[in-house]
PDB file of C-alpha atoms in Angstrom:
ATOM      1  CA  MET A   1      24.824 285.438 122.697  1.00 50.00           C
ATOM      2  CA  SER A   2      23.801 284.650 119.200  1.00 50.00           C
ATOM      3  CA  ILE A   3      22.531 281.244 118.236  1.00 49.00           C
ATOM      4  CA  ALA A   4      23.838 279.889 114.949  1.00 52.00           C
ATOM      5  CA  LYS A   5      21.142 278.933 112.573  1.00 53.00           C
ATOM      6  CA  ARG A   6      21.127 275.241 111.758  1.00 54.00           C
ATOM      7  CA  LYS A   7      21.388 274.561 108.100  1.00 55.00           C
ATOM      8  CA  THR A   8      18.741 272.234 106.799  1.00 55.00           C
ATOM      9  CA  LYS A   9      19.331 269.871 103.920  1.00 55.00           C
ATOM     10  CA  PRO A  10      16.977 270.128 100.991  1.00 54.00           C
ATOM     11  CA  LEU A  11      14.444 267.330 100.836  1.00 52.00           C
ATOM     12  CA  ALA A  12      15.450 264.517  98.555  1.00 51.00           C
ATOM     13  CA  ASN A  13      13.388 263.863  95.467  1.00 52.00           C
ATOM     14  CA  LYS A  14      10.837 261.209  96.414  1.00 50.00           C
ATOM     15  CA  LYS A  15      11.293 259.425  93.129  1.00 50.00           C
ATOM     16  CA  ALA A  16      14.224 257.017  93.314  1.00 48.00           C
ATOM     17  CA  THR A  17      17.117 257.621  90.955  1.00 49.00           C
ATOM     18  CA  SER A  18      20.099 255.523  89.977  1.00 47.00           C
ATOM     19  CA  ARG A  19      23.677 256.566  90.706  1.00 49.00           C
ATOM     20  CA  PHE A  20      23.776 258.171  87.257  1.00 47.00           C
ATOM     21  CA  GLY A  21      20.632 260.213  87.781  1.00 53.00           C
ATOM     22  CA  ALA A  22      18.267 258.113  85.691  1.00 52.00           C
ATOM     23  CA  LYS A  23      14.844 257.499  87.199  1.00 53.00           C
ATOM     24  CA  LEU A  24      14.197 253.929  88.344  1.00 50.00           C
ATOM     25  CA  PRO A  25      10.898 252.241  87.545  1.00 52.00           C
ATOM     26  CA  SER A  26       8.311 253.326  90.093  1.00 51.00           C
ATOM     27  CA  ASN A  27       7.072 249.733  90.605  1.00 51.00           C
ATOM     28  CA  ARG A  28      10.498 248.252  91.324  1.00 51.00           C
ATOM     29  CA  ALA A  29       9.834 247.807  95.052  1.00 53.00           C
ATOM     30  CA  ARG A  30       6.416 246.260  94.412  1.00 55.00           C
ATOM     31  CA  GLN A  31       7.390 243.420  92.127  1.00 53.00           C
ATOM     32  CA  PRO A  32       5.615 240.226  93.311  1.00 53.00           C
ATOM     33  CA  LEU A  33       7.646 237.443  94.886  1.00 49.00           C
ATOM     34  CA  SER A  34       8.101 234.240  92.934  1.00 50.00           C
ATOM     35  CA  PRO A  35       5.410 231.723  93.889  1.00 58.00           C
ATOM     36  CA  LEU A  36       6.513 228.823  96.094  1.00 71.00           C
ATOM     37  CA  VAL A  37       7.107 225.645  94.122  1.00 83.00           C
ATOM     38  CA  ARG A  38       5.083 223.084  96.010  1.00 87.00           C
ATOM     39  CA  LYS A  39       6.821 219.800  96.678  1.00 91.00           C
ATOM     40  CA  VAL A  40       5.051 216.597  97.726  1.00 94.00           C
ATOM     41  CA  ILE A  41       7.065 213.439  98.319  1.00 96.00           C
ATOM     42  CA  LEU A  42       5.596 209.986  98.958  1.00 97.00           C
ATOM     43  CA  PHE A  43       8.022 207.734 100.815  1.00 98.00           C
ATOM     44  CA  ASN A  44       7.730 204.111 101.912  1.00 98.00           C
ATOM     45  CA  LYS A  45       9.521 204.314 105.239  1.00 98.00           C
ATOM     46  CA  PRO A  46      11.300 201.125 106.228  1.00 97.00           C
ATOM     47  CA  PHE A  47      11.327 199.696 109.744  1.00 97.00           C
ATOM     48  CA  ASP A  48      13.902 201.254 112.115  1.00 96.00           C
ATOM     49  CA  VAL A  49      14.114 204.604 110.275  1.00 97.00           C
ATOM     50  CA  LEU A  50      13.365 207.848 112.127  1.00 96.00           C
ATOM     51  CA  PRO A  51      10.819 210.205 110.463  1.00 94.00           C
ATOM     52  CA  GLN A  52      13.281 213.133 110.517  1.00 93.00           C
ATOM     53  CA  PHE A  53      16.437 214.232 108.714  1.00 93.00           C
ATOM     54  CA  THR A  54      18.904 214.403 111.614  1.00 93.00           C
ATOM     55  CA  ASP A  55      19.727 212.360 114.680  1.00 94.00           C
ATOM     56  CA  GLU A  56      22.476 212.984 117.214  1.00 94.00           C
ATOM     57  CA  GLN A  57      22.718 209.266 118.002  1.00 95.00           C
ATOM     58  CA  GLY A  58      23.585 208.297 114.440  1.00 93.00           C
ATOM     59  CA  ARG A  59      20.448 206.262 113.754  1.00 95.00           C
ATOM     60  CA  ASP A  60      19.001 205.945 110.250  1.00 96.00           C
ATOM     61  CA  THR A  61      16.998 208.991 109.201  1.00 96.00           C
ATOM     62  CA  LEU A  62      15.221 210.284 106.094  1.00 96.00           C
ATOM     63  CA  LYS A  63      18.502 211.840 104.950  1.00 95.00           C
ATOM     64  CA  LYS A  64      19.741 208.366 103.988  1.00 96.00           C
ATOM     65  CA  TYR A  65      16.911 208.015 101.464  1.00 96.00           C
ATOM     66  CA  ILE A  66      15.613 211.428 100.359  1.00 95.00           C
ATOM     67  CA  PRO A  67      18.012 213.961  98.748  1.00 93.00           C
ATOM     68  CA  ILE A  68      15.489 216.821  98.690  1.00 90.00           C
ATOM     69  CA  ALA A  69      15.777 219.875 100.936  1.00 86.00           C
ATOM     70  CA  ASP A  70      13.101 221.984 102.626  1.00 90.00           C
ATOM     71  CA  VAL A  71      10.412 219.313 102.935  1.00 93.00           C
ATOM     72  CA  TYR A  72       8.982 218.125 106.221  1.00 92.00           C
ATOM     73  CA  ALA A  73       6.923 215.131 107.307  1.00 93.00           C
ATOM     74  CA  ALA A  74       3.157 215.638 107.364  1.00 92.00           C
ATOM     75  CA  GLY A  75       2.564 213.710 110.567  1.00 87.00           C
ATOM     76  CA  ARG A  76       4.766 211.185 112.298  1.00 86.00           C
ATOM     77  CA  LEU A  77       5.397 207.537 111.612  1.00 94.00           C
ATOM     78  CA  ASP A  78       7.240 205.924 114.478  1.00 94.00           C
ATOM     79  CA  ARG A  79      10.664 204.394 114.075  1.00 95.00           C
ATOM     80  CA  ASP A  80       9.260 200.871 114.528  1.00 96.00           C
ATOM     81  CA  SER A  81       6.410 201.428 112.052  1.00 97.00           C
ATOM     82  CA  GLU A  82       6.550 201.178 108.263  1.00 98.00           C
ATOM     83  CA  GLY A  83       4.798 202.525 105.220  1.00 98.00           C
ATOM     84  CA  LEU A  84       3.547 205.789 103.802  1.00 98.00           C
ATOM     85  CA  LEU A  85       5.183 209.006 104.954  1.00 97.00           C
ATOM     86  CA  ILE A  86       4.273 212.224 103.128  1.00 97.00           C
ATOM     87  CA  LEU A  87       6.785 215.060 103.036  1.00 96.00           C
ATOM     88  CA  THR A  88       5.958 218.526 101.776  1.00 94.00           C
ATOM     89  CA  ASN A  89       6.785 222.232 101.944  1.00 93.00           C
ATOM     90  CA  ASP A  90       3.081 223.089 101.667  1.00 92.00           C
ATOM     91  CA  GLY A  91       1.766 224.177 105.062  1.00 90.00           C
ATOM     92  CA  LYS A  92      -1.898 224.015 104.014  1.00 91.00           C
ATOM     93  CA  LEU A  93      -1.524 220.458 102.754  1.00 92.00           C
ATOM     94  CA  GLN A  94       0.308 219.484 105.921  1.00 91.00           C
ATOM     95  CA  ALA A  95      -2.521 220.884 108.045  1.00 91.00           C
ATOM     96  CA  ARG A  96      -5.201 219.141 105.971  1.00 91.00           C
ATOM     97  CA  LEU A  97      -3.474 215.777 106.355  1.00 92.00           C
ATOM     98  CA  THR A  98      -2.691 216.011 110.067  1.00 89.00           C
ATOM     99  CA  GLN A  99      -5.302 218.067 111.922  1.00 86.00           C
ATOM    100  CA  PRO A 100      -8.127 215.906 113.394  1.00 80.00           C
ATOM    101  CA  GLN A 101     -10.819 218.476 112.548  1.00 83.00           C
ATOM    102  CA  LYS A 102     -10.010 217.995 108.846  1.00 87.00           C
ATOM    103  CA  ASN A 103     -11.355 214.398 109.073  1.00 87.00           C
ATOM    104  CA  THR A 104      -8.619 212.946 106.858  1.00 93.00           C
ATOM    105  CA  ASN A 105      -8.694 209.152 106.831  1.00 94.00           C
ATOM    106  CA  LYS A 106      -5.490 207.259 107.583  1.00 96.00           C
ATOM    107  CA  ILE A 107      -5.471 203.544 106.801  1.00 97.00           C
ATOM    108  CA  TYR A 108      -3.160 201.128 108.605  1.00 98.00           C
ATOM    109  CA  TYR A 109      -2.557 197.393 108.467  1.00 98.00           C
ATOM    110  CA  ALA A 110      -1.660 195.968 111.861  1.00 98.00           C
ATOM    111  CA  GLN A 111      -0.480 192.436 112.589  1.00 98.00           C
ATOM    112  CA  VAL A 112      -1.638 191.686 116.123  1.00 98.00           C
ATOM    113  CA  GLU A 113      -0.989 188.919 118.582  1.00 96.00           C
ATOM    114  CA  GLY A 114      -4.095 186.760 118.899  1.00 96.00           C
ATOM    115  CA  ILE A 115      -7.346 186.853 116.934  1.00 96.00           C
ATOM    116  CA  PRO A 116      -9.719 189.632 118.032  1.00 97.00           C
ATOM    117  CA  ASP A 117     -13.352 188.670 118.537  1.00 97.00           C
ATOM    118  CA  GLU A 118     -16.264 190.785 117.350  1.00 97.00           C
ATOM    119  CA  ALA A 119     -16.937 192.228 120.810  1.00 97.00           C
ATOM    120  CA  SER A 120     -13.389 193.605 120.933  1.00 98.00           C
ATOM    121  CA  LEU A 121     -13.726 195.089 117.454  1.00 98.00           C
ATOM    122  CA  VAL A 122     -17.019 196.781 118.399  1.00 98.00           C
ATOM    123  CA  LYS A 123     -15.299 198.451 121.365  1.00 97.00           C
ATOM    124  CA  PHE A 124     -12.529 199.629 119.035  1.00 98.00           C
ATOM    125  CA  ARG A 125     -15.040 201.061 116.549  1.00 98.00           C
ATOM    126  CA  HIS A 126     -16.932 203.023 119.196  1.00 97.00           C
ATOM    127  CA  GLY A 127     -13.792 204.654 120.598  1.00 96.00           C
ATOM    128  CA  LEU A 128     -11.559 203.758 123.531  1.00 97.00           C
ATOM    129  CA  ILE A 129     -10.430 205.546 126.676  1.00 96.00           C
ATOM    130  CA  LEU A 130      -6.654 205.972 126.537  1.00 96.00           C
ATOM    131  CA  ASN A 131      -4.414 207.703 129.069  1.00 95.00           C
ATOM    132  CA  ASP A 132      -4.633 210.933 127.035  1.00 93.00           C
ATOM    133  CA  GLY A 133      -8.408 210.832 126.696  1.00 95.00           C
ATOM    134  CA  PRO A 134     -11.077 209.141 124.571  1.00 96.00           C
ATOM    135  CA  THR A 135     -10.407 208.370 120.926  1.00 95.00           C
ATOM    136  CA  LEU A 136     -12.735 209.164 118.075  1.00 93.00           C
ATOM    137  CA  PRO A 137     -14.719 206.274 116.581  1.00 95.00           C
ATOM    138  CA  ALA A 138     -12.521 204.262 114.227  1.00 96.00           C
ATOM    139  CA  GLY A 139     -12.863 201.655 111.514  1.00 97.00           C
ATOM    140  CA  VAL A 140     -11.472 198.166 112.050  1.00 98.00           C
ATOM    141  CA  GLU A 141     -11.931 194.798 110.355  1.00 98.00           C
ATOM    142  CA  LEU A 142     -10.220 191.424 110.224  1.00 98.00           C
ATOM    143  CA  VAL A 143      -8.384 190.900 106.937  1.00 98.00           C
ATOM    144  CA  GLU A 144      -6.002 188.431 105.379  1.00 97.00           C
ATOM    145  CA  GLU A 145      -2.318 189.262 105.135  1.00 97.00           C
ATOM    146  CA  PRO A 146      -2.021 191.864 102.334  1.00 96.00           C
ATOM    147  CA  ASP A 147      -0.754 190.399  99.048  1.00 95.00           C
ATOM    148  CA  TRP A 148       1.464 193.472  98.507  1.00 95.00           C
ATOM    149  CA  LEU A 149       3.287 192.933 101.815  1.00 96.00           C
ATOM    150  CA  TRP A 150       7.088 192.854 101.838  1.00 96.00           C
ATOM    151  CA  PRO A 151       9.268 190.924 104.312  1.00 95.00           C
ATOM    152  CA  ARG A 152      10.372 192.925 107.318  1.00 94.00           C
ATOM    153  CA  THR A 153      14.015 193.101 108.371  1.00 90.00           C
ATOM    154  CA  PRO A 154      14.339 191.936 111.077  1.00 91.00           C
ATOM    155  CA  PRO A 155      11.193 189.779 111.192  1.00 92.00           C
ATOM    156  CA  ILE A 156       8.713 190.159 114.038  1.00 91.00           C
ATOM    157  CA  ARG A 157       9.052 188.009 117.143  1.00 84.00           C
ATOM    158  CA  GLU A 158       6.208 185.517 117.191  1.00 79.00           C
ATOM    159  CA  ARG A 159       5.302 183.150 120.018  1.00 81.00           C
ATOM    160  CA  LYS A 160       4.789 179.659 118.631  1.00 80.00           C
ATOM    161  CA  ASN A 161       1.693 178.900 120.699  1.00 85.00           C
ATOM    162  CA  ILE A 162      -0.119 182.191 119.944  1.00 90.00           C
ATOM    163  CA  PRO A 163      -1.542 182.896 116.460  1.00 94.00           C
ATOM    164  CA  THR A 164      -1.441 186.311 114.816  1.00 96.00           C
ATOM    165  CA  HIS A 165      -3.911 188.086 112.591  1.00 97.00           C
ATOM    166  CA  TRP A 166      -4.122 191.227 110.465  1.00 98.00           C
ATOM    167  CA  LEU A 167      -6.417 194.195 111.048  1.00 98.00           C
ATOM    168  CA  LYS A 168      -7.268 196.979 108.639  1.00 98.00           C
ATOM    169  CA  ILE A 169      -7.689 200.125 110.723  1.00 98.00           C
ATOM    170  CA  THR A 170      -9.007 203.552 109.683  1.00 97.00           C
ATOM    171  CA  LEU A 171      -8.373 206.566 111.912  1.00 95.00           C
ATOM    172  CA  LYS A 172      -9.099 210.275 111.604  1.00 92.00           C
ATOM    173  CA  GLU A 173      -6.615 211.148 114.356  1.00 90.00           C
ATOM    174  CA  GLY A 174      -2.860 210.836 114.633  1.00 84.00           C
ATOM    175  CA  ARG A 175      -1.909 210.659 118.295  1.00 89.00           C
ATOM    176  CA  ASN A 176       1.417 209.339 119.455  1.00 91.00           C
ATOM    177  CA  ARG A 177       1.489 205.531 118.908  1.00 94.00           C
ATOM    178  CA  GLN A 178      -2.302 205.536 118.744  1.00 96.00           C
ATOM    179  CA  VAL A 179      -2.857 202.317 116.794  1.00 97.00           C
ATOM    180  CA  ARG A 180      -0.537 200.343 119.074  1.00 98.00           C
ATOM    181  CA  ARG A 181      -2.211 201.731 122.199  1.00 97.00           C
ATOM    182  CA  MET A 182      -5.695 200.984 120.850  1.00 98.00           C
ATOM    183  CA  THR A 183      -4.985 197.363 119.935  1.00 98.00           C
ATOM    184  CA  ALA A 184      -3.279 196.840 123.302  1.00 98.00           C
ATOM    185  CA  ASN A 185      -6.321 198.364 125.013  1.00 98.00           C
ATOM    186  CA  ILE A 186      -8.578 195.633 123.611  1.00 98.00           C
ATOM    187  CA  GLY A 187      -6.035 192.932 124.490  1.00 97.00           C
ATOM    188  CA  PHE A 188      -4.253 192.342 121.182  1.00 98.00           C
ATOM    189  CA  PRO A 189      -0.772 193.912 121.021  1.00 97.00           C
ATOM    190  CA  THR A 190       0.497 195.115 117.657  1.00 97.00           C
ATOM    191  CA  LEU A 191       3.520 193.212 116.343  1.00 97.00           C
ATOM    192  CA  ARG A 192       3.865 194.981 113.012  1.00 98.00           C
ATOM    193  CA  LEU A 193       2.298 198.214 111.759  1.00 98.00           C
ATOM    194  CA  ILE A 194       2.163 199.597 108.221  1.00 98.00           C
ATOM    195  CA  ARG A 195       0.501 202.824 107.138  1.00 98.00           C
ATOM    196  CA  TYR A 196      -0.965 202.349 103.668  1.00 98.00           C
ATOM    197  CA  GLN A 197      -2.958 205.497 102.975  1.00 97.00           C
ATOM    198  CA  VAL A 198      -3.320 209.130 104.096  1.00 96.00           C
ATOM    199  CA  GLY A 199      -6.226 210.976 102.498  1.00 93.00           C
ATOM    200  CA  GLU A 200      -6.035 210.422  98.749  1.00 93.00           C
ATOM    201  CA  TYR A 201      -2.389 209.297  98.820  1.00 95.00           C
ATOM    202  CA  THR A 202      -1.496 205.588  98.941  1.00 96.00           C
ATOM    203  CA  LEU A 203       1.606 203.417  98.825  1.00 96.00           C
ATOM    204  CA  ASN A 204       0.465 201.568  95.705  1.00 92.00           C
ATOM    205  CA  ASP A 205       3.543 199.696  94.456  1.00 91.00           C
ATOM    206  CA  LEU A 206       6.151 201.905  96.123  1.00 97.00           C
ATOM    207  CA  ALA A 207       8.886 199.610  97.492  1.00 97.00           C
ATOM    208  CA  PRO A 208      10.374 200.043 100.990  1.00 97.00           C
ATOM    209  CA  GLY A 209      13.039 202.760 101.031  1.00 97.00           C
ATOM    210  CA  LYS A 210      11.805 204.274  97.748  1.00 97.00           C
ATOM    211  CA  TRP A 211      10.194 207.663  97.188  1.00 97.00           C
ATOM    212  CA  LYS A 212       8.523 209.577  94.405  1.00 96.00           C
ATOM    213  CA  GLU A 213       7.576 213.196  93.864  1.00 94.00           C
ATOM    214  CA  ILE A 214       4.046 213.930  92.749  1.00 90.00           C
ATOM    215  CA  THR A 215       2.557 216.982  91.080  1.00 81.00           C
ATOM    216  CA  LEU A 216      -0.413 218.762  92.608  1.00 73.00           C
ATOM    217  CA  VAL A 217      -2.946 220.253  90.221  1.00 63.00           C
TER     218      VAL A 217
END
């Protein structure tokens, strides 16, 4: 029984050609991609706004305030906290601002119930043992109410017979509700919390609910 020989197709020319036979440029497949346009948004997050763009329960989110797509929060700022939230599409910047090993300072102003004494502040500065482990040393000092402060809606609940005071707190970490847990640990619960600065970025005169885009050089 004879075996039919299988016809083989001639090898195609390795150089790409168009449908009309013209040679295409040899570097067509190697053209570089367009560089990513870096976006950095500074936002003064109001109280009772979630630090995300969607929410199945219909609560206020970033979508109500920021009409820019493809940016994500560099670190969290809890719903009941206010102040500076940085949004970006730059992964390296996001890592630099959020990872503890990068040693990026974050400055908060906390209104606490009671007036902390120096012994309590020393404990805070040296680091505290929380339920998720010890904190890094932190900066803390008693300060007057900031002159740039805006009224909160709704206002905090104060007890008439207990005074309040403001603390300026500097952290290099960003654990879940860390400032609130640290002030509670030394016996002075946080009533109001505002993040003012992350790294080199500050609120300055940015009003609550407002945002601005900045250019990185």
